[in-house]
Structure formats: structure tokens, C-alpha cells
């Protein structure tokens, strides 16, 4: 519990979601201990995953690569449907603009993910402590560490 009568919401960044999809033992172990309703990804993470899959399809140079690319796209769509998805809301956009004005030096999409986490008072699950630790008031956990 975080505060009085408040439940944590863990928000996986794109890298952590990829580790979960690939079956990273530490991430899987931690994921299994949490109520699935308390775990989410942002729409920005969904965008990043879909961009990657579509690029893989675009670059496929053989029938085998193309077949595999579409299988990966299908699997990604299944994964995305199985998780809670946080929108990039007006509130998140306000946090994002505030962080930009503070000149936080991380990538645009990571900054949007962080802003979304701040807007719902969530815990950012990432192993990218170097970047996300620059974001004031962002709670961070690294599930790759025991």
C-alpha cells in the first residue's frame, strides 16, 4: 500500500515489457507476485512496440523473415491486449510540458512515459535508472534486480 487506502500501480516501461515478453526470470518472478490489475503500460509503450514490429515487417527480405515478422506482430498485439493500458491524458500532457520546461534530458517518449506515470502517481518499472531518475518525484523500481 502506498499511503492510506491507496494501491500501487506499477507501470512497465518498454524495455521492462520486452523483458517480461522474453521471460526474464527476475521480471517474471516479480510480475507473478502482483495483482494483474495493478500492472499497466502506457500508450507510448504500445506505440514503441508496434513501431518496432512494423519496422521488422518493412525490412523483411525473405518469406521466412516476413512470416516471422507477422507472427511477432500478432504476439505483440495479444500481449498488449492482456495488459492495462494508460492513455496519454490531458493531465499527463501537463506533466510532460512541465518536465520539458525543466529541461529534463531524456528521450521524448521516455519523458511521455514518465509524465503518464506521474499523472497517475504510479511506480515506474524500469532498469533505466540513469534517465528516469532525472525526473523529479517519479517513483522507480527495477524488477531485474533480486
XYZ file of C-alpha atoms in Angstrom:
146
model
C 0.000 0.000 0.000
C 1.164 3.474 -0.805
C -0.277 5.976 1.618
C -3.631 5.397 3.275
C -6.077 3.224 1.284
C -4.022 3.680 -1.866
C -2.897 0.785 -4.032
C 0.320 0.885 -6.029
C 0.107 0.931 -9.787
C 3.233 -0.439 -11.430
C 3.878 0.931 -14.912
C 6.250 -1.069 -17.100
C 8.430 0.891 -19.480
C 9.037 -0.508 -22.957
C 12.283 -2.249 -22.013
C 10.713 -3.918 -18.980
C 7.726 -5.057 -21.041
C 10.145 -6.582 -23.564
C 11.942 -8.404 -20.741
C 8.599 -9.729 -19.498
C 7.687 -10.882 -23.017
C 11.037 -12.683 -23.329
C 10.556 -14.401 -19.970
C 13.288 -12.697 -17.930
C 13.287 -14.766 -14.703
C 13.570 -11.852 -12.244
C 10.921 -9.776 -14.006
C 8.602 -12.792 -14.309
C 9.032 -13.650 -10.635
C 8.161 -10.112 -9.520
C 5.266 -9.863 -12.010
C 3.706 -13.049 -10.603
C 3.590 -11.568 -7.087
C 1.405 -8.619 -8.123
C -2.294 -8.442 -8.878
C -2.534 -8.030 -12.689
C -4.949 -5.125 -12.171
C -2.072 -3.234 -10.532
C 0.239 -3.511 -13.560
C -0.055 -1.318 -16.629
C 1.773 0.017 -19.644
C 1.361 3.382 -21.302
C 0.020 4.008 -24.774
C 3.549 5.268 -25.561
C 4.973 1.827 -24.764
C 2.349 0.278 -27.043
C 3.367 2.746 -29.761
C 7.050 1.850 -29.384
C 6.364 -1.874 -29.554
C 4.148 -1.521 -32.621
C 6.686 0.744 -34.345
C 9.323 -1.945 -33.839
C 7.113 -4.720 -35.176
C 6.033 -2.687 -38.221
C 9.653 -1.815 -38.971
C 10.543 -5.524 -38.769
C 7.799 -6.244 -41.335
C 9.016 -3.410 -43.568
C 12.612 -4.687 -43.517
C 11.808 -8.367 -44.043
C 13.774 -9.571 -47.039
C 12.630 -13.180 -47.277
C 9.446 -15.182 -46.903
C 10.732 -16.629 -43.619
C 11.529 -13.185 -42.209
C 8.152 -11.837 -43.296
C 6.308 -14.784 -41.761
C 8.230 -14.381 -38.503
C 7.607 -10.621 -38.524
C 3.853 -11.110 -38.763
C 3.921 -13.765 -36.030
C 5.760 -11.310 -33.776
C 3.208 -8.606 -34.593
C 0.354 -10.977 -33.717
C 2.042 -11.972 -30.441
C 2.662 -8.333 -29.556
C -0.985 -7.452 -30.189
C -2.029 -10.312 -27.875
C 0.367 -9.078 -25.187
C -0.864 -5.502 -25.467
C -4.498 -6.606 -25.166
C -3.701 -8.559 -22.000
C -2.333 -5.556 -20.089
C -3.932 -2.468 -18.610
C -3.274 0.452 -20.930
C -2.844 4.011 -19.669
C -3.791 6.819 -22.021
C -1.721 9.940 -22.570
C -4.295 12.209 -20.949
C -4.511 15.985 -20.637
C -3.127 15.567 -17.112
C -0.183 13.537 -18.418
C 0.361 16.167 -21.105
C 0.580 18.870 -18.414
C 3.224 16.852 -16.550
C 5.066 16.328 -19.848
C 5.091 20.050 -20.679
C 6.270 20.863 -17.153
C 9.110 18.326 -17.439
C 10.100 19.745 -20.831
C 10.242 23.235 -19.330
C 12.540 21.840 -16.626
C 14.798 20.634 -19.470
C 14.885 17.032 -18.258
C 17.413 15.426 -20.608
C 15.821 12.130 -21.617
C 14.163 10.950 -24.816
C 10.772 12.323 -25.806
C 8.899 9.036 -25.496
C 10.558 8.189 -22.165
C 9.556 11.633 -20.917
C 5.962 10.963 -22.005
C 6.010 7.589 -20.233
C 7.335 9.274 -17.074
C 4.693 12.019 -17.326
C 1.969 9.395 -17.605
C 3.326 7.598 -14.524
C 3.388 10.876 -12.589
C -0.161 11.703 -13.663
C -1.500 8.540 -12.006
C 1.009 8.526 -9.123
C 2.340 5.196 -10.378
C 5.623 3.397 -9.839
C 7.804 3.307 -12.963
C 9.245 -0.173 -13.504
C 12.466 0.190 -15.460
C 16.104 -0.739 -15.426
C 16.875 2.657 -16.999
C 17.581 4.368 -13.703
C 20.079 6.726 -15.370
C 17.372 8.507 -17.354
C 14.243 8.073 -15.262
C 15.989 9.127 -12.020
C 16.289 12.616 -13.551
C 12.502 13.012 -13.352
C 11.521 14.739 -10.089
C 9.062 12.840 -7.864
C 8.997 9.773 -10.130
C 8.969 6.550 -8.113
C 11.171 3.888 -9.736
C 11.642 0.140 -9.268
C 13.966 -2.196 -11.141
C 12.491 -5.690 -11.314
C 15.644 -7.141 -12.904
C 17.440 -6.931 -9.554
C 16.669 -9.515 -6.847
